[in-house]
């Protein structure tokens, strides 16, 4: 049996794939060369998970890889109708980012409740100004997205004494369905967006939804930037419909320097870093190697994405 060809859509630093020596013919490409190389690949590793090159290259002529793995939780950057309709198996990096993102959300909640951004500003100004902060134990959170990341967030917030409701695609034990979301938003102190990007979730946090929230509520998005209508959020903050927000993901990344979000009141902006802890790339590489070894021996793959839904089902 010929050695399978593994094509890597590169990003720096490159993944450590030494364990696959002799088990795969490893080729590398950038976005410009992807279309020409796809027909010769048995497996595609989308290491550059910020690239949309797969969406552009996949509809071309010739054979396509039997398996595509993306080193990310989301798959919207690579999914196109032709890939969704194909027999190609798609897997993601489920499990790598769950706890780091949950910790990041907890940090944002604490920072906003304890007014840490203002404390740092006052320190830089050498200004001593006593204030009172909010107690978070006993508050309520809604986490929109009931997958592993959403569940990790709920667990971590629960350890801080926050009562948390999970909202998923459909109601089930311990998870509310979409029909409950508006009611839960109206009572929440914290609203966390952790849903995958699908047709149903695109733009779900709009002016109407921000209008439902309490004036004391705070909003956090660590899911996908397109979950939020950014102009509506900026208006909600400017008009004090909500007390504050934190965004780690954006519709356009990097966030343009002329975006109104940079100056939005009571908004924390971070550069899509909530899941990126020291050593995270090595973990992503090791996860792929383990999956490849399963694939090469005919074992069932883990983290298989439902290509119609856009995420790993059953959780």
PDB file of C-alpha atoms in Angstrom:
ATOM      1  CA  UNK A   1       0.000   0.000   0.000  1.00  0.00           C
ATOM      2  CA  UNK A   2       1.508   3.374  -1.006  1.00  0.00           C
ATOM      3  CA  UNK A   3       2.377   5.849   1.714  1.00  0.00           C
ATOM      4  CA  UNK A   4      -0.470   8.378   2.076  1.00  0.00           C
ATOM      5  CA  UNK A   5       0.192  11.986   1.137  1.00  0.00           C
ATOM      6  CA  UNK A   6      -0.455  14.465   3.925  1.00  0.00           C
ATOM      7  CA  UNK A   7      -0.821  18.050   2.724  1.00  0.00           C
ATOM      8  CA  UNK A   8      -0.398  20.799   5.315  1.00  0.00           C
ATOM      9  CA  UNK A   9      -1.843  24.267   4.769  1.00  0.00           C
ATOM     10  CA  UNK A  10       0.963  26.071   6.509  1.00  0.00           C
ATOM     11  CA  UNK A  11       1.136  28.706   9.216  1.00  0.00           C
ATOM     12  CA  UNK A  12       4.123  29.603  11.355  1.00  0.00           C
ATOM     13  CA  UNK A  13       5.323  27.893  13.436  1.00  0.00           C
ATOM     14  CA  UNK A  14       4.904  24.633  11.536  1.00  0.00           C
ATOM     15  CA  UNK A  15       3.389  21.614  13.317  1.00  0.00           C
ATOM     16  CA  UNK A  16       5.686  18.991  14.789  1.00  0.00           C
ATOM     17  CA  UNK A  17       4.924  15.875  12.759  1.00  0.00           C
ATOM     18  CA  UNK A  18       8.133  13.924  13.248  1.00  0.00           C
ATOM     19  CA  UNK A  19       6.253  10.941  14.632  1.00  0.00           C
ATOM     20  CA  UNK A  20       4.697  10.451  11.196  1.00  0.00           C
ATOM     21  CA  UNK A  21       8.048   9.926   9.469  1.00  0.00           C
ATOM     22  CA  UNK A  22       7.689   6.843   7.281  1.00  0.00           C
ATOM     23  CA  UNK A  23       3.929   6.803   7.771  1.00  0.00           C
ATOM     24  CA  UNK A  24       3.074   9.807   5.610  1.00  0.00           C
ATOM     25  CA  UNK A  25       4.531  11.698   2.673  1.00  0.00           C
ATOM     26  CA  UNK A  26       4.275  15.204   4.097  1.00  0.00           C
ATOM     27  CA  UNK A  27       3.902  18.134   1.710  1.00  0.00           C
ATOM     28  CA  UNK A  28       3.442  21.785   2.590  1.00  0.00           C
ATOM     29  CA  UNK A  29       1.597  24.550   0.790  1.00  0.00           C
ATOM     30  CA  UNK A  30       0.441  28.093   1.218  1.00  0.00           C
ATOM     31  CA  UNK A  31      -2.980  29.349   0.216  1.00  0.00           C
ATOM     32  CA  UNK A  32      -1.870  30.157  -3.319  1.00  0.00           C
ATOM     33  CA  UNK A  33      -0.654  26.599  -3.987  1.00  0.00           C
ATOM     34  CA  UNK A  34      -3.489  24.726  -2.293  1.00  0.00           C
ATOM     35  CA  UNK A  35      -5.756  24.207  -5.330  1.00  0.00           C
ATOM     36  CA  UNK A  36      -2.969  22.656  -7.423  1.00  0.00           C
ATOM     37  CA  UNK A  37      -1.903  20.275  -4.659  1.00  0.00           C
ATOM     38  CA  UNK A  38      -5.315  19.131  -3.382  1.00  0.00           C
ATOM     39  CA  UNK A  39      -5.848  16.394  -6.023  1.00  0.00           C
ATOM     40  CA  UNK A  40      -2.657  14.596  -4.913  1.00  0.00           C
ATOM     41  CA  UNK A  41      -3.454  14.644  -1.174  1.00  0.00           C
ATOM     42  CA  UNK A  42      -5.022  11.858   0.830  1.00  0.00           C
ATOM     43  CA  UNK A  43      -5.242  13.984   3.985  1.00  0.00           C
ATOM     44  CA  UNK A  44      -5.368  17.768   4.429  1.00  0.00           C
ATOM     45  CA  UNK A  45      -4.261  19.359   7.690  1.00  0.00           C
ATOM     46  CA  UNK A  46      -5.570  22.934   7.887  1.00  0.00           C
ATOM     47  CA  UNK A  47      -2.881  24.243  10.206  1.00  0.00           C
ATOM     48  CA  UNK A  48      -3.597  27.819   9.102  1.00  0.00           C
ATOM     49  CA  UNK A  49      -7.073  27.839  10.609  1.00  0.00           C
ATOM     50  CA  UNK A  50      -7.538  31.552   9.908  1.00  0.00           C
ATOM     51  CA  UNK A  51      -7.338  30.962   6.157  1.00  0.00           C
ATOM     52  CA  UNK A  52     -10.389  30.611   3.930  1.00  0.00           C
ATOM     53  CA  UNK A  53      -8.305  29.037   1.180  1.00  0.00           C
ATOM     54  CA  UNK A  54     -10.032  25.654   1.480  1.00  0.00           C
ATOM     55  CA  UNK A  55     -13.410  27.204   0.674  1.00  0.00           C
ATOM     56  CA  UNK A  56     -11.934  28.697  -2.486  1.00  0.00           C
ATOM     57  CA  UNK A  57      -9.856  25.709  -3.615  1.00  0.00           C
ATOM     58  CA  UNK A  58     -12.159  22.783  -2.848  1.00  0.00           C
ATOM     59  CA  UNK A  59     -14.661  23.221  -5.739  1.00  0.00           C
ATOM     60  CA  UNK A  60     -11.892  22.689  -8.370  1.00  0.00           C
ATOM     61  CA  UNK A  61     -11.241  19.714 -10.629  1.00  0.00           C
ATOM     62  CA  UNK A  62      -9.747  16.373  -9.673  1.00  0.00           C
ATOM     63  CA  UNK A  63      -9.821  14.069  -6.623  1.00  0.00           C
ATOM     64  CA  UNK A  64     -10.072  15.472  -3.127  1.00  0.00           C
ATOM     65  CA  UNK A  65      -8.570  14.317   0.199  1.00  0.00           C
ATOM     66  CA  UNK A  66     -10.487  11.620   2.052  1.00  0.00           C
ATOM     67  CA  UNK A  67     -10.008  13.425   5.355  1.00  0.00           C
ATOM     68  CA  UNK A  68      -9.649  17.082   6.355  1.00  0.00           C
ATOM     69  CA  UNK A  69      -8.591  18.116   9.856  1.00  0.00           C
ATOM     70  CA  UNK A  70      -8.645  21.706  11.048  1.00  0.00           C
ATOM     71  CA  UNK A  71      -6.556  22.812  14.017  1.00  0.00           C
ATOM     72  CA  UNK A  72      -9.481  24.809  15.392  1.00  0.00           C
ATOM     73  CA  UNK A  73     -12.827  24.264  17.061  1.00  0.00           C
ATOM     74  CA  UNK A  74     -14.804  26.105  14.375  1.00  0.00           C
ATOM     75  CA  UNK A  75     -15.101  24.816  10.804  1.00  0.00           C
ATOM     76  CA  UNK A  76     -16.909  27.731   9.139  1.00  0.00           C
ATOM     77  CA  UNK A  77     -13.644  28.977   7.595  1.00  0.00           C
ATOM     78  CA  UNK A  78     -13.294  25.834   5.472  1.00  0.00           C
ATOM     79  CA  UNK A  79     -16.831  24.586   4.880  1.00  0.00           C
ATOM     80  CA  UNK A  80     -18.314  25.102   1.421  1.00  0.00           C
ATOM     81  CA  UNK A  81     -21.260  23.353  -0.296  1.00  0.00           C
ATOM     82  CA  UNK A  82     -18.965  21.061  -2.283  1.00  0.00           C
ATOM     83  CA  UNK A  83     -17.090  19.891   0.817  1.00  0.00           C
ATOM     84  CA  UNK A  84     -20.320  19.487   2.775  1.00  0.00           C
ATOM     85  CA  UNK A  85     -21.777  17.300   0.020  1.00  0.00           C
ATOM     86  CA  UNK A  86     -18.656  15.159  -0.407  1.00  0.00           C
ATOM     87  CA  UNK A  87     -17.655  11.882   1.242  1.00  0.00           C
ATOM     88  CA  UNK A  88     -14.633  13.559   2.854  1.00  0.00           C
ATOM     89  CA  UNK A  89     -14.505  13.246   6.636  1.00  0.00           C
ATOM     90  CA  UNK A  90     -13.918  16.519   8.519  1.00  0.00           C
ATOM     91  CA  UNK A  91     -12.531  16.598  12.066  1.00  0.00           C
ATOM     92  CA  UNK A  92     -11.707  19.480  14.401  1.00  0.00           C
ATOM     93  CA  UNK A  93      -9.593  20.267  17.458  1.00  0.00           C
ATOM     94  CA  UNK A  94     -12.325  19.674  19.991  1.00  0.00           C
ATOM     95  CA  UNK A  95     -10.951  19.319  23.511  1.00  0.00           C
ATOM     96  CA  UNK A  96      -7.874  21.527  23.199  1.00  0.00           C
ATOM     97  CA  UNK A  97      -9.457  24.883  23.919  1.00  0.00           C
ATOM     98  CA  UNK A  98     -12.250  24.059  26.381  1.00  0.00           C
ATOM     99  CA  UNK A  99     -10.609  24.809  29.724  1.00  0.00           C
ATOM    100  CA  UNK A 100      -8.363  27.680  28.567  1.00  0.00           C
ATOM    101  CA  UNK A 101     -11.368  29.498  27.117  1.00  0.00           C
ATOM    102  CA  UNK A 102     -13.409  28.828  30.260  1.00  0.00           C
ATOM    103  CA  UNK A 103     -10.622  30.324  32.369  1.00  0.00           C
ATOM    104  CA  UNK A 104     -10.427  33.338  30.070  1.00  0.00           C
ATOM    105  CA  UNK A 105     -14.166  33.933  30.367  1.00  0.00           C
ATOM    106  CA  UNK A 106     -13.918  33.694  34.157  1.00  0.00           C
ATOM    107  CA  UNK A 107     -11.090  36.235  34.067  1.00  0.00           C
ATOM    108  CA  UNK A 108     -13.206  38.623  31.992  1.00  0.00           C
ATOM    109  CA  UNK A 109     -16.176  38.223  34.332  1.00  0.00           C
ATOM    110  CA  UNK A 110     -13.981  38.958  37.346  1.00  0.00           C
ATOM    111  CA  UNK A 111     -12.296  41.887  35.595  1.00  0.00           C
ATOM    112  CA  UNK A 112     -15.623  43.517  34.761  1.00  0.00           C
ATOM    113  CA  UNK A 113     -17.227  42.809  38.132  1.00  0.00           C
ATOM    114  CA  UNK A 114     -14.226  44.157  40.022  1.00  0.00           C
ATOM    115  CA  UNK A 115     -13.666  47.116  37.659  1.00  0.00           C
ATOM    116  CA  UNK A 116     -10.068  46.083  36.984  1.00  0.00           C
ATOM    117  CA  UNK A 117      -9.707  47.996  33.697  1.00  0.00           C
ATOM    118  CA  UNK A 118     -10.518  51.253  35.507  1.00  0.00           C
ATOM    119  CA  UNK A 119      -8.167  50.346  38.354  1.00  0.00           C
ATOM    120  CA  UNK A 120      -5.301  49.994  35.879  1.00  0.00           C
ATOM    121  CA  UNK A 121      -6.213  53.292  34.222  1.00  0.00           C
ATOM    122  CA  UNK A 122      -6.218  55.074  37.564  1.00  0.00           C
ATOM    123  CA  UNK A 123      -2.902  53.487  38.478  1.00  0.00           C
ATOM    124  CA  UNK A 124      -1.335  54.841  35.284  1.00  0.00           C
ATOM    125  CA  UNK A 125      -2.769  58.262  36.195  1.00  0.00           C
ATOM    126  CA  UNK A 126      -1.432  57.918  39.770  1.00  0.00           C
ATOM    127  CA  UNK A 127      -4.956  58.560  41.015  1.00  0.00           C
ATOM    128  CA  UNK A 128      -6.246  57.091  44.294  1.00  0.00           C
ATOM    129  CA  UNK A 129      -9.995  56.624  43.909  1.00  0.00           C
ATOM    130  CA  UNK A 130     -11.884  54.219  46.115  1.00  0.00           C
ATOM    131  CA  UNK A 131     -14.845  52.455  44.487  1.00  0.00           C
ATOM    132  CA  UNK A 132     -17.209  49.607  45.257  1.00  0.00           C
ATOM    133  CA  UNK A 133     -17.308  46.536  43.042  1.00  0.00           C
ATOM    134  CA  UNK A 134     -19.822  43.807  42.329  1.00  0.00           C
ATOM    135  CA  UNK A 135     -20.053  40.433  44.046  1.00  0.00           C
ATOM    136  CA  UNK A 136     -20.422  37.707  41.447  1.00  0.00           C
ATOM    137  CA  UNK A 137     -21.519  34.836  43.704  1.00  0.00           C
ATOM    138  CA  UNK A 138     -25.269  34.567  43.391  1.00  0.00           C
ATOM    139  CA  UNK A 139     -25.454  36.191  39.952  1.00  0.00           C
ATOM    140  CA  UNK A 140     -26.884  34.503  36.858  1.00  0.00           C
ATOM    141  CA  UNK A 141     -25.210  33.648  33.564  1.00  0.00           C
ATOM    142  CA  UNK A 142     -26.501  32.368  30.237  1.00  0.00           C
ATOM    143  CA  UNK A 143     -24.011  30.467  28.087  1.00  0.00           C
ATOM    144  CA  UNK A 144     -25.180  30.183  24.477  1.00  0.00           C
ATOM    145  CA  UNK A 145     -23.535  27.086  23.073  1.00  0.00           C
ATOM    146  CA  UNK A 146     -23.774  23.752  24.864  1.00  0.00           C
ATOM    147  CA  UNK A 147     -20.738  22.015  23.387  1.00  0.00           C
ATOM    148  CA  UNK A 148     -17.553  21.192  25.304  1.00  0.00           C
ATOM    149  CA  UNK A 149     -16.460  24.836  25.467  1.00  0.00           C
ATOM    150  CA  UNK A 150     -19.846  26.024  26.690  1.00  0.00           C
ATOM    151  CA  UNK A 151     -19.999  23.268  29.283  1.00  0.00           C
ATOM    152  CA  UNK A 152     -16.479  24.086  30.527  1.00  0.00           C
ATOM    153  CA  UNK A 153     -17.491  27.741  30.866  1.00  0.00           C
ATOM    154  CA  UNK A 154     -20.616  26.805  32.821  1.00  0.00           C
ATOM    155  CA  UNK A 155     -18.596  24.568  35.144  1.00  0.00           C
ATOM    156  CA  UNK A 156     -15.947  27.218  35.783  1.00  0.00           C
ATOM    157  CA  UNK A 157     -18.479  29.987  36.390  1.00  0.00           C
ATOM    158  CA  UNK A 158     -20.336  27.634  38.714  1.00  0.00           C
ATOM    159  CA  UNK A 159     -17.179  27.299  40.809  1.00  0.00           C
ATOM    160  CA  UNK A 160     -17.378  31.087  41.309  1.00  0.00           C
ATOM    161  CA  UNK A 161     -20.916  30.801  42.636  1.00  0.00           C
ATOM    162  CA  UNK A 162     -22.633  31.898  39.433  1.00  0.00           C
ATOM    163  CA  UNK A 163     -25.851  30.100  38.518  1.00  0.00           C
ATOM    164  CA  UNK A 164     -25.490  29.218  34.849  1.00  0.00           C
ATOM    165  CA  UNK A 165     -28.029  28.157  32.208  1.00  0.00           C
ATOM    166  CA  UNK A 166     -26.814  26.466  29.019  1.00  0.00           C
ATOM    167  CA  UNK A 167     -28.633  27.074  25.739  1.00  0.00           C
ATOM    168  CA  UNK A 168     -28.124  24.677  22.834  1.00  0.00           C
ATOM    169  CA  UNK A 169     -29.540  23.851  19.432  1.00  0.00           C
ATOM    170  CA  UNK A 170     -32.280  21.754  21.018  1.00  0.00           C
ATOM    171  CA  UNK A 171     -33.585  21.260  24.545  1.00  0.00           C
ATOM    172  CA  UNK A 172     -32.356  18.209  26.446  1.00  0.00           C
ATOM    173  CA  UNK A 173     -31.421  17.286  29.978  1.00  0.00           C
ATOM    174  CA  UNK A 174     -29.524  20.189  31.512  1.00  0.00           C
ATOM    175  CA  UNK A 175     -29.733  22.285  28.336  1.00  0.00           C
ATOM    176  CA  UNK A 176     -32.331  24.842  27.270  1.00  0.00           C
ATOM    177  CA  UNK A 177     -33.505  25.092  23.692  1.00  0.00           C
ATOM    178  CA  UNK A 178     -33.453  28.277  21.581  1.00  0.00           C
ATOM    179  CA  UNK A 179     -37.058  28.979  22.536  1.00  0.00           C
ATOM    180  CA  UNK A 180     -35.922  29.775  26.090  1.00  0.00           C
ATOM    181  CA  UNK A 181     -33.144  32.184  25.128  1.00  0.00           C
ATOM    182  CA  UNK A 182     -35.059  35.461  25.189  1.00  0.00           C
ATOM    183  CA  UNK A 183     -36.553  34.688  28.589  1.00  0.00           C
ATOM    184  CA  UNK A 184     -33.149  33.785  30.007  1.00  0.00           C
ATOM    185  CA  UNK A 185     -31.487  36.885  28.539  1.00  0.00           C
ATOM    186  CA  UNK A 186     -33.943  39.121  30.335  1.00  0.00           C
ATOM    187  CA  UNK A 187     -32.806  37.765  33.723  1.00  0.00           C
ATOM    188  CA  UNK A 188     -29.081  37.266  33.128  1.00  0.00           C
ATOM    189  CA  UNK A 189     -26.250  39.243  34.664  1.00  0.00           C
ATOM    190  CA  UNK A 190     -23.740  37.631  32.284  1.00  0.00           C
ATOM    191  CA  UNK A 191     -24.368  36.537  28.699  1.00  0.00           C
ATOM    192  CA  UNK A 192     -21.640  34.388  27.144  1.00  0.00           C
ATOM    193  CA  UNK A 193     -21.656  33.629  23.400  1.00  0.00           C
ATOM    194  CA  UNK A 194     -19.909  30.301  22.777  1.00  0.00           C
ATOM    195  CA  UNK A 195     -21.946  28.914  19.884  1.00  0.00           C
ATOM    196  CA  UNK A 196     -20.586  27.632  16.560  1.00  0.00           C
ATOM    197  CA  UNK A 197     -21.244  29.785  13.510  1.00  0.00           C
ATOM    198  CA  UNK A 198     -24.167  28.395  11.523  1.00  0.00           C
ATOM    199  CA  UNK A 199     -27.022  29.864   9.507  1.00  0.00           C
ATOM    200  CA  UNK A 200     -29.122  29.845  12.681  1.00  0.00           C
ATOM    201  CA  UNK A 201     -26.544  31.608  14.876  1.00  0.00           C
ATOM    202  CA  UNK A 202     -25.252  34.206  12.402  1.00  0.00           C
ATOM    203  CA  UNK A 203     -26.110  37.656  13.786  1.00  0.00           C
ATOM    204  CA  UNK A 204     -28.139  36.199  16.653  1.00  0.00           C
ATOM    205  CA  UNK A 205     -27.008  38.935  19.035  1.00  0.00           C
ATOM    206  CA  UNK A 206     -28.618  41.942  17.423  1.00  0.00           C
ATOM    207  CA  UNK A 207     -30.317  45.124  18.598  1.00  0.00           C
ATOM    208  CA  UNK A 208     -33.419  43.220  19.703  1.00  0.00           C
ATOM    209  CA  UNK A 209     -31.450  40.778  21.820  1.00  0.00           C
ATOM    210  CA  UNK A 210     -29.317  43.499  23.418  1.00  0.00           C
ATOM    211  CA  UNK A 211     -32.549  45.362  24.138  1.00  0.00           C
ATOM    212  CA  UNK A 212     -33.848  42.368  26.080  1.00  0.00           C
ATOM    213  CA  UNK A 213     -30.906  42.361  28.483  1.00  0.00           C
ATOM    214  CA  UNK A 214     -30.859  44.116  31.829  1.00  0.00           C
ATOM    215  CA  UNK A 215     -29.076  47.500  32.021  1.00  0.00           C
ATOM    216  CA  UNK A 216     -26.718  45.846  34.514  1.00  0.00           C
ATOM    217  CA  UNK A 217     -25.918  42.884  32.222  1.00  0.00           C
ATOM    218  CA  UNK A 218     -22.549  42.265  30.620  1.00  0.00           C
ATOM    219  CA  UNK A 219     -21.914  40.410  27.372  1.00  0.00           C
ATOM    220  CA  UNK A 220     -18.911  38.245  26.387  1.00  0.00           C
ATOM    221  CA  UNK A 221     -18.219  36.716  22.969  1.00  0.00           C
ATOM    222  CA  UNK A 222     -15.549  34.023  22.642  1.00  0.00           C
ATOM    223  CA  UNK A 223     -17.431  32.081  19.947  1.00  0.00           C
ATOM    224  CA  UNK A 224     -17.312  33.552  16.466  1.00  0.00           C
ATOM    225  CA  UNK A 225     -17.326  37.220  15.548  1.00  0.00           C
ATOM    226  CA  UNK A 226     -20.280  36.818  13.202  1.00  0.00           C
ATOM    227  CA  UNK A 227     -22.549  35.802  16.078  1.00  0.00           C
ATOM    228  CA  UNK A 228     -22.767  39.506  16.926  1.00  0.00           C
ATOM    229  CA  UNK A 229     -24.086  42.478  14.980  1.00  0.00           C
ATOM    230  CA  UNK A 230     -21.207  44.708  16.006  1.00  0.00           C
ATOM    231  CA  UNK A 231     -22.911  48.039  15.266  1.00  0.00           C
ATOM    232  CA  UNK A 232     -25.828  46.949  17.450  1.00  0.00           C
ATOM    233  CA  UNK A 233     -23.458  46.113  20.304  1.00  0.00           C
ATOM    234  CA  UNK A 234     -21.672  49.457  19.974  1.00  0.00           C
ATOM    235  CA  UNK A 235     -25.042  51.230  20.112  1.00  0.00           C
ATOM    236  CA  UNK A 236     -26.171  49.178  23.116  1.00  0.00           C
ATOM    237  CA  UNK A 237     -23.023  50.185  24.990  1.00  0.00           C
ATOM    238  CA  UNK A 238     -23.244  53.849  23.955  1.00  0.00           C
ATOM    239  CA  UNK A 239     -26.893  54.054  25.024  1.00  0.00           C
ATOM    240  CA  UNK A 240     -26.238  52.101  28.249  1.00  0.00           C
ATOM    241  CA  UNK A 241     -28.690  49.367  27.326  1.00  0.00           C
ATOM    242  CA  UNK A 242     -26.121  47.022  28.899  1.00  0.00           C
ATOM    243  CA  UNK A 243     -23.360  47.724  31.414  1.00  0.00           C
ATOM    244  CA  UNK A 244     -20.388  46.366  29.496  1.00  0.00           C
ATOM    245  CA  UNK A 245     -18.992  43.766  27.134  1.00  0.00           C
ATOM    246  CA  UNK A 246     -15.850  41.858  26.183  1.00  0.00           C
ATOM    247  CA  UNK A 247     -15.068  40.624  22.686  1.00  0.00           C
ATOM    248  CA  UNK A 248     -12.301  38.178  21.806  1.00  0.00           C
ATOM    249  CA  UNK A 249     -13.579  37.484  18.269  1.00  0.00           C
ATOM    250  CA  UNK A 250     -14.681  39.861  15.535  1.00  0.00           C
ATOM    251  CA  UNK A 251     -16.310  39.895  12.134  1.00  0.00           C
ATOM    252  CA  UNK A 252     -13.048  41.170  10.613  1.00  0.00           C
ATOM    253  CA  UNK A 253      -9.729  40.139  12.152  1.00  0.00           C
ATOM    254  CA  UNK A 254      -7.467  41.873  12.897  1.00  0.00           C
ATOM    255  CA  UNK A 255      -9.974  44.457  14.066  1.00  0.00           C
ATOM    256  CA  UNK A 256      -9.531  47.479  11.739  1.00  0.00           C
ATOM    257  CA  UNK A 257      -7.958  50.505  13.385  1.00  0.00           C
ATOM    258  CA  UNK A 258     -10.921  52.644  12.348  1.00  0.00           C
ATOM    259  CA  UNK A 259     -13.524  50.334  13.931  1.00  0.00           C
ATOM    260  CA  UNK A 260     -15.893  52.093  16.315  1.00  0.00           C
ATOM    261  CA  UNK A 261     -15.441  49.182  18.726  1.00  0.00           C
ATOM    262  CA  UNK A 262     -12.026  50.480  19.808  1.00  0.00           C
ATOM    263  CA  UNK A 263     -13.742  53.485  21.382  1.00  0.00           C
ATOM    264  CA  UNK A 264     -16.960  51.826  22.565  1.00  0.00           C
ATOM    265  CA  UNK A 265     -17.540  52.546  26.264  1.00  0.00           C
ATOM    266  CA  UNK A 266     -17.019  49.712  28.744  1.00  0.00           C
ATOM    267  CA  UNK A 267     -15.813  47.289  26.082  1.00  0.00           C
ATOM    268  CA  UNK A 268     -12.785  45.020  26.518  1.00  0.00           C
ATOM    269  CA  UNK A 269     -11.160  44.111  23.189  1.00  0.00           C
ATOM    270  CA  UNK A 270      -8.723  41.187  22.940  1.00  0.00           C
ATOM    271  CA  UNK A 271      -7.124  39.731  19.774  1.00  0.00           C
ATOM    272  CA  UNK A 272      -8.709  36.253  19.493  1.00  0.00           C
ATOM    273  CA  UNK A 273      -6.516  34.795  22.227  1.00  0.00           C
ATOM    274  CA  UNK A 274      -8.919  33.229  24.713  1.00  0.00           C
ATOM    275  CA  UNK A 275      -7.888  29.641  23.950  1.00  0.00           C
ATOM    276  CA  UNK A 276      -4.214  30.235  23.276  1.00  0.00           C
ATOM    277  CA  UNK A 277      -2.210  29.201  26.302  1.00  0.00           C
ATOM    278  CA  UNK A 278       1.529  28.474  26.285  1.00  0.00           C
ATOM    279  CA  UNK A 279       2.124  25.188  24.472  1.00  0.00           C
ATOM    280  CA  UNK A 280      -1.227  25.160  22.657  1.00  0.00           C
ATOM    281  CA  UNK A 281       0.305  24.583  19.211  1.00  0.00           C
ATOM    282  CA  UNK A 282       2.172  21.522  20.463  1.00  0.00           C
ATOM    283  CA  UNK A 283      -1.097  20.157  21.838  1.00  0.00           C
ATOM    284  CA  UNK A 284      -2.778  20.737  18.469  1.00  0.00           C
ATOM    285  CA  UNK A 285       0.037  18.933  16.670  1.00  0.00           C
ATOM    286  CA  UNK A 286      -0.010  15.995  19.066  1.00  0.00           C
ATOM    287  CA  UNK A 287      -3.786  15.705  18.713  1.00  0.00           C
ATOM    288  CA  UNK A 288      -3.514  15.519  14.932  1.00  0.00           C
ATOM    289  CA  UNK A 289      -0.749  12.901  15.065  1.00  0.00           C
ATOM    290  CA  UNK A 290      -2.924  10.709  17.293  1.00  0.00           C
ATOM    291  CA  UNK A 291      -5.841  11.110  14.905  1.00  0.00           C
ATOM    292  CA  UNK A 292      -3.637  10.297  11.910  1.00  0.00           C
ATOM    293  CA  UNK A 293      -2.418   7.105  13.544  1.00  0.00           C
ATOM    294  CA  UNK A 294      -6.045   6.065  14.104  1.00  0.00           C
ATOM    295  CA  UNK A 295      -6.919   6.892  10.500  1.00  0.00           C
ATOM    296  CA  UNK A 296      -3.905   5.012   9.129  1.00  0.00           C
ATOM    297  CA  UNK A 297      -4.876   1.829  10.997  1.00  0.00           C
ATOM    298  CA  UNK A 298      -8.539   2.060  10.068  1.00  0.00           C
ATOM    299  CA  UNK A 299      -9.777   2.983  13.535  1.00  0.00           C
ATOM    300  CA  UNK A 300     -12.768   5.320  13.810  1.00  0.00           C
ATOM    301  CA  UNK A 301     -11.786   8.979  13.977  1.00  0.00           C
ATOM    302  CA  UNK A 302     -12.708  11.157  16.918  1.00  0.00           C
ATOM    303  CA  UNK A 303     -14.054  14.704  16.635  1.00  0.00           C
ATOM    304  CA  UNK A 304     -15.939  14.009  13.405  1.00  0.00           C
ATOM    305  CA  UNK A 305     -17.886  17.104  12.356  1.00  0.00           C
ATOM    306  CA  UNK A 306     -21.454  16.930  11.081  1.00  0.00           C
ATOM    307  CA  UNK A 307     -20.822  18.891   7.905  1.00  0.00           C
ATOM    308  CA  UNK A 308     -24.423  20.022   7.607  1.00  0.00           C
ATOM    309  CA  UNK A 309     -24.616  21.336  11.179  1.00  0.00           C
ATOM    310  CA  UNK A 310     -21.065  22.644  11.330  1.00  0.00           C
ATOM    311  CA  UNK A 311     -19.953  21.037  14.593  1.00  0.00           C
ATOM    312  CA  UNK A 312     -19.351  17.707  16.339  1.00  0.00           C
ATOM    313  CA  UNK A 313     -22.840  16.450  17.288  1.00  0.00           C
ATOM    314  CA  UNK A 314     -24.043  14.590  20.319  1.00  0.00           C
ATOM    315  CA  UNK A 315     -22.748  16.939  23.038  1.00  0.00           C
TER     316      UNK A 315
END
